[in-house]
Amino acid sequence: MSELASESSTRRSARSAEVAPRAAAGGATFLGTPAFPIAAKAALADAQLRRNLAHATGTIRGKRAAVVAEVANWEELRLAGAALKDRTLRHLDTYLTQLETALTKAGATVHWARDAAEANRIVVDIARGHGTDEVVKVKSMATVEIGLNEALADAGITAWETDLAELIVQLGHDLPSHILVPAIHRNRSEVREIFLREMGRAGRPAPPDLTDNPADLAAAAREHLREKFLRAKVAVSGANFAVAETGTLAVVESEGNGRMCLTLPEVLISVVGIEKLVPTWADLDVFLQLLPRSSTGERMNPYTSMWSGVTPGDGPQEVHVVLLDNGRTDVLADEVGRQALRCIRCSACLNVCPVYERTGGHSYGSVYPGPIGAILTPMLRGVGHDEQVDSLPYASSLCGACFEVCPVRIDIPEVLVHLRSQVVDAHRGRPSLQGAAMKAASWMFGTSARTAAAEKLSGLGSRVLDRTVRRRAPGGRRALGSLPWPVSAWSDARDTPVPPPESFRAWWSRTDGGRR
Amino acid sequence: MTVGLLVTCINDALFPDTGRAVVTLLRRLGVDVDFPAAQTCCGQPMVNTGYLDEAVPLLRNHLEAFAGYEAVVVPSGSCAGSVRHQHRLVAQRCGDPGLVRAVEQAPPAYELTEYLVDVLGVVDVGAYFPHRVTYHPTCHSLRMLRVGDRPRRLLEAVRGLRLVELPAADECCGFGGTFAVKNADTSVAMGSDKARHVRETQAEVLVAGDNSCLMHIGGILSRERSGVRVMHLAEVLASTEAVIDEPAQPTAGSAAASAEASRTDGPPRAPRPAGAIR
Ligand code: SF4
């Protein structure tokens, strides 16, 4: 164990030195993360991380493809999902009021939170009101987004994550790196170490003879958590869906920890993003097909829990719903970008993204990593005032794999390009190498005469290079090796063909298109 | 009527052989092809980097250069995608209704394989290329244009060519335009995996429909001294036992005959051995 432990603990400390495990005040990003290219460089150097990620995303990718192929009308379902979400978003105000009315009638208390601070204050006040110093939680992206655990800790209340992967992240003093599998960057021997080292400090210790067998690890987590479920008076959840018509909240999950959180404690507080709405009960039909197949590659989620308000003598006797905006109405105001609010957090786009697969979730420095994070985070936070946030729309090769799998057809590449233009516009007037290069290229390509003149220069250069360069690429063309800055960003790892002495344009005019 | 060749700025400046191959190929298939000399760049590098305003003069120039042609043929999935999907965006954003109309009325743009298969209805273009080849279906051809199996069908009909399957073929090579420079480390990590898959096939030649992706993957393959060469699909399709400029009937088995004929007719350019277009 010692070798493995020391290897991975150096890695962990290297990572946590770059990433302070705390949500930023505005939510959605983590404090202290450098811009994407720098964070990615560090992640790329971590061979173990790349292996863990390639293995995990590859497995989920295969499972998803298989179960999606079983559905004959998958494309129709996607279209239906997108249309339903769009209609909901168009009339969001109406549906939200409808939801509030239905929930209140069912005995729940509805709270409105404009931002992270407001939402946190509401939850802290409720927990305090019950004199508790701990809450149990079922994994919720919205609460990570607002930094609820940190806010509770500041108020002297410990929040226990009860989802297996979330527990691994919490015990490892780590940050989540995936929407669905927050500990995807860990392999099982790393998990075993964390459990052995940390469980005792947080409650029931792991058995000393714990192996790295997944079933044993899950059993240790179950024992550790059971004690917390039975003790906690207050639980915090998110919701996958909120049905406006009936005032029903729904959570889907695989481990049963959600069901325990939703039923055992006396008080339940659900923090729900305002985009989680669907108008009617029947609409759930579409999403409960789209979500499990896209996310875990299952036909159905093992646990689907639904609740509306309070039922006397059954389940929590006090139910609070915090409806969270935190930048969502700003996203709604963006004509191209608003489609991101259709997202059902299935994580399919992360699992197919070649950039995510190699850099991992931490590189995005964001609660929402991967392709959806690269568009959602900049929109929630706003562009133009944080270098890290502004680097996110560029963290993509625009290959389009994310759009192809998205169950609600979010055209992520389109939104990425749209956000890039917002980033550029926000920086206009400030000098930058890239901006100057683009302006120069725009000028040069503005007329064919200028383009031809530039090509002539390159042709002259080519004649010189042809005499001086020795290296030849297969096929006979001369190639350039490593070049100085700024082209080094290209040439450090790739040979570059020496430009030809004659451009196509010049050849065409010299030979009259090959006729002379 | 004549088709206009949008050769693309990268091909024009760095890979002129691809443009020449398209001209040879289209003429062989009886197409009247012209190169509107006023063309420059479709604007994709600016649009994809977020410089939409900078793309406007390029868009205007492109529309003027290609007005009046029956169709535009592009030997690049990425630039064909840019013309088909991004030009409207740029026009709309600059708020000039005249420009939006001009984009709508512009001649249709086809990626080369779409033009060959859908418009000309040809799959066997009479090519001869006796090499072990693997094919990378670049992202924009695959997902933005949905060219599907058109390139494969064209390659399978090439005499002498042995097509070997590329593992994880539909995964991005990591080029991504300015991504290759802005996120160079990630780009190279992706490209290295692609290069590894290419080497696994033991192909002599990696073929794709986009020279920019090939420049990236080929640059890595060359740095690794792998010996694999990269070639644009058009150059493979233009290869015959001799270079012919006479229009030929693209029926199966006719290539050898026309190659024979062209030798006696004396082609305008010296015949070259197969595969020596580049
Ligand atoms: S953007 Fe689409 S694919 Fe990605 S998490 Fe959201 S719903 Fe899933």
Coordinates of N, CA and C in Angstrom, one line a residue, chain A residues 445 448 451-459 462-463 477 498-516, chain B residues 3-27 32-41 66 69 72-75 112 211 232 234-235 238 245 269 272 277-278:
Chain A
F445 N -7.3 38.6 -45.8 CA -8.3 37.9 -46.5 C -9.4 38.8 -47.1
S448 N -8.6 39.4 -52.6 CA -7.7 38.3 -53.1 C -6.3 38.9 -53.4
T451 N -4.3 38.6 -50.3 CA -4.1 37.2 -50.1 C -2.9 36.7 -51.0
A452 N -3.0 37.0 -52.2 CA -2.0 36.6 -53.2 C -0.6 37.1 -52.8
A453 N -0.6 38.4 -52.4 CA 0.7 39.0 -52.0 C 1.3 38.2 -50.8
A454 N 0.4 37.9 -49.8 CA 0.9 37.2 -48.7 C 1.4 35.8 -49.1
E455 N 0.7 35.2 -50.0 CA 1.2 33.8 -50.5 C 2.5 33.9 -51.2
K456 N 2.7 35.0 -51.9 CA 4.0 35.2 -52.6 C 5.1 35.2 -51.6
L457 N 4.9 36.0 -50.6 CA 5.9 36.1 -49.5 C 6.2 34.7 -49.0
S458 N 5.2 33.9 -48.7 CA 5.3 32.6 -48.1 C 6.1 31.7 -49.2
G459 N 5.8 31.9 -50.4 CA 6.5 31.2 -51.5 C 8.0 31.5 -51.5
S462 N 9.5 29.8 -48.7 CA 9.6 28.4 -49.0 C 10.9 28.1 -49.8
R463 N 11.2 29.0 -50.7 CA 12.4 28.7 -51.5 C 13.7 28.7 -50.6
R477 N 7.8 15.6 -48.8 CA 7.8 17.1 -48.5 C 8.7 17.5 -47.4
V498 N 6.7 22.6 -45.0 CA 7.2 23.8 -45.5 C 6.2 24.3 -46.6
P499 N 5.9 25.5 -46.6 CA 4.9 26.0 -47.6 C 5.4 25.7 -49.0
P500 N 4.5 25.4 -50.0 CA 5.0 25.2 -51.3 C 5.5 26.4 -52.0
P501 N 6.4 26.3 -52.9 CA 6.9 27.5 -53.6 C 5.8 28.3 -54.4
E502 N 4.8 27.5 -54.8 CA 3.7 28.2 -55.6 C 2.3 27.8 -55.0
S503 N 1.5 28.9 -54.7 CA 0.2 28.6 -54.2 C -0.7 28.1 -55.3
F504 N -1.9 27.6 -54.9 CA -2.8 27.1 -55.9 C -3.2 28.3 -56.9
R505 N -3.5 29.4 -56.2 CA -3.9 30.6 -57.0 C -2.9 31.0 -58.0
A506 N -1.6 30.9 -57.6 CA -0.6 31.3 -58.6 C -0.4 30.3 -59.7
W507 N -0.6 29.0 -59.3 CA -0.5 27.9 -60.3 C -1.7 28.1 -61.3
W508 N -2.9 28.4 -60.8 CA -4.0 28.6 -61.7 C -3.8 29.7 -62.7
S509 N -3.3 30.8 -62.2 CA -3.2 32.0 -63.1 C -2.0 31.7 -64.1
R510 N -1.0 31.1 -63.6 CA 0.2 30.8 -64.5 C -0.2 29.8 -65.6
T511 N -1.0 28.8 -65.3 CA -1.3 27.7 -66.3 C -2.7 27.8 -66.8
D512 N -3.4 28.9 -66.5 CA -4.8 29.0 -66.9 C -5.6 27.8 -66.4
G513 N -5.4 27.5 -65.2 CA -6.2 26.3 -64.6 C -5.7 25.0 -65.2
G514 N -4.4 24.9 -65.5 CA -3.9 23.6 -66.0 C -4.1 23.4 -67.5
R515 N -4.6 24.5 -68.2 CA -4.9 24.3 -69.6 C -3.7 24.7 -70.4
R516 N -2.7 25.4 -69.8 CA -1.5 25.8 -70.5 C -0.4 24.9 -70.2
Chain B
V3 N -19.2 25.0 -62.1 CA -19.1 25.0 -60.7 C -17.9 25.8 -60.3
G4 N -18.0 26.4 -59.1 CA -16.9 27.2 -58.6 C -16.2 26.4 -57.6
L5 N -14.8 26.3 -57.7 CA -14.1 25.6 -56.7 C -13.7 26.5 -55.6
L6 N -14.2 26.3 -54.4 CA -13.7 27.0 -53.2 C -12.5 26.1 -52.7
V7 N -11.3 26.6 -53.0 CA -10.2 25.7 -52.7 C -9.8 25.7 -51.2
T8 N -10.2 26.7 -50.5 CA -10.0 27.0 -49.1 C -8.6 27.6 -48.9
C9 N -8.5 28.5 -47.9 CA -7.2 29.2 -47.7 C -6.1 28.4 -47.4
I10 N -6.3 27.3 -46.6 CA -5.2 26.4 -46.2 C -4.7 25.6 -47.4
N11 N -5.6 25.1 -48.2 CA -5.2 24.4 -49.4 C -4.5 25.3 -50.3
D12 N -5.0 26.5 -50.5 CA -4.4 27.4 -51.5 C -2.9 27.7 -51.1
A13 N -2.7 28.0 -49.8 CA -1.4 28.4 -49.4 C -0.5 27.2 -49.1
L14 N -1.0 26.2 -48.5 CA -0.1 25.1 -48.1 C -0.3 23.8 -48.8
F15 N -1.4 23.5 -49.4 CA -1.7 22.2 -50.1 C -2.2 22.4 -51.5
P16 N -1.5 23.1 -52.3 CA -2.1 23.3 -53.7 C -2.3 22.1 -54.5
D17 N -1.6 21.0 -54.1 CA -1.8 19.7 -54.9 C -3.3 19.2 -54.7
T18 N -3.9 19.5 -53.5 CA -5.3 19.1 -53.3 C -6.2 19.8 -54.3
G19 N -6.0 21.1 -54.5 CA -6.8 21.8 -55.4 C -6.6 21.3 -56.9
R20 N -5.4 21.0 -57.2 CA -5.1 20.5 -58.6 C -5.8 19.2 -58.7
A21 N -5.7 18.4 -57.7 CA -6.4 17.0 -57.8 C -7.9 17.2 -58.0
V22 N -8.5 18.1 -57.3 CA -10.0 18.3 -57.5 C -10.2 18.7 -58.9
V23 N -9.4 19.6 -59.5 CA -9.6 20.1 -60.9 C -9.5 18.9 -61.8
T24 N -8.4 18.1 -61.6 CA -8.2 16.9 -62.5 C -9.4 15.9 -62.4
L25 N -9.8 15.7 -61.2 CA -10.9 14.7 -60.9 C -12.2 15.2 -61.6
L26 N -12.6 16.5 -61.3 CA -13.8 16.9 -61.8 C -13.8 17.0 -63.3
R27 N -12.7 17.4 -63.9 CA -12.6 17.5 -65.4 C -12.8 16.1 -66.0
D32 N -17.4 21.1 -65.7 CA -16.7 22.4 -66.1 C -16.4 23.1 -64.8
V33 N -15.1 23.1 -64.4 CA -14.8 23.7 -63.0 C -14.0 25.0 -63.2
D34 N -14.3 25.9 -62.4 CA -13.6 27.2 -62.5 C -13.1 27.6 -61.1
F35 N -12.0 28.4 -61.0 CA -11.5 28.9 -59.7 C -11.7 30.4 -59.7
P36 N -12.7 30.8 -59.0 CA -12.9 32.3 -59.0 C -11.8 32.9 -58.2
A37 N -11.0 33.7 -58.9 CA -9.7 34.2 -58.3 C -10.0 35.2 -57.2
A38 N -11.2 35.7 -57.1 CA -11.4 36.7 -56.1 C -11.6 36.1 -54.7
Q39 N -11.7 34.8 -54.6 CA -11.9 34.1 -53.3 C -10.7 34.2 -52.4
T40 N -11.0 34.2 -51.1 CA -9.9 34.2 -50.1 C -10.1 33.1 -49.1
C41 N -10.9 33.4 -48.0 CA -11.1 32.5 -47.0 C -12.6 32.6 -46.6
F66 N -18.4 34.1 -55.6 CA -19.0 32.9 -56.1 C -20.4 33.2 -56.7
Y69 N -22.3 31.2 -60.0 CA -21.9 29.8 -60.2 C -23.1 28.9 -59.9
V72 N -21.0 25.4 -55.5 CA -19.7 25.6 -55.0 C -19.2 24.2 -54.5
V73 N -18.0 23.8 -54.9 CA -17.5 22.5 -54.5 C -16.3 22.8 -53.6
V74 N -16.2 22.2 -52.4 CA -15.2 22.5 -51.4 C -14.5 21.2 -51.0
P75 N -13.2 21.1 -51.2 CA -12.5 19.9 -50.7 C -12.2 20.0 -49.2
L112 N -16.7 17.9 -51.3 CA -16.4 17.2 -52.5 C -17.1 15.8 -52.6
N211 N -7.5 18.9 -45.0 CA -6.1 19.0 -44.9 C -5.6 19.6 -43.5
H232 N -4.9 13.9 -48.9 CA -6.3 14.3 -49.0 C -7.0 13.3 -49.9
A234 N -9.1 13.8 -52.1 CA -9.2 14.2 -53.5 C -8.0 13.7 -54.3
E235 N -6.8 13.7 -53.6 CA -5.6 13.3 -54.3 C -5.6 11.8 -54.6
A238 N -8.0 11.3 -57.5 CA -7.5 11.8 -58.7 C -6.4 10.9 -59.3
D245 N -6.3 14.5 -68.4 CA -7.2 15.6 -68.3 C -8.4 15.5 -69.2
R269 N 0.1 17.1 -69.2 CA 1.2 17.0 -68.2 C 1.8 15.6 -68.2
R272 N 2.5 10.5 -64.4 CA 3.2 10.2 -63.2 C 2.8 8.8 -62.7
I277 N 0.8 12.3 -57.1 CA 0.2 13.6 -57.3 C 0.9 14.6 -56.4
R278 N 1.1 14.2 -55.2 CA 1.7 15.2 -54.3 C 3.2 15.4 -54.5

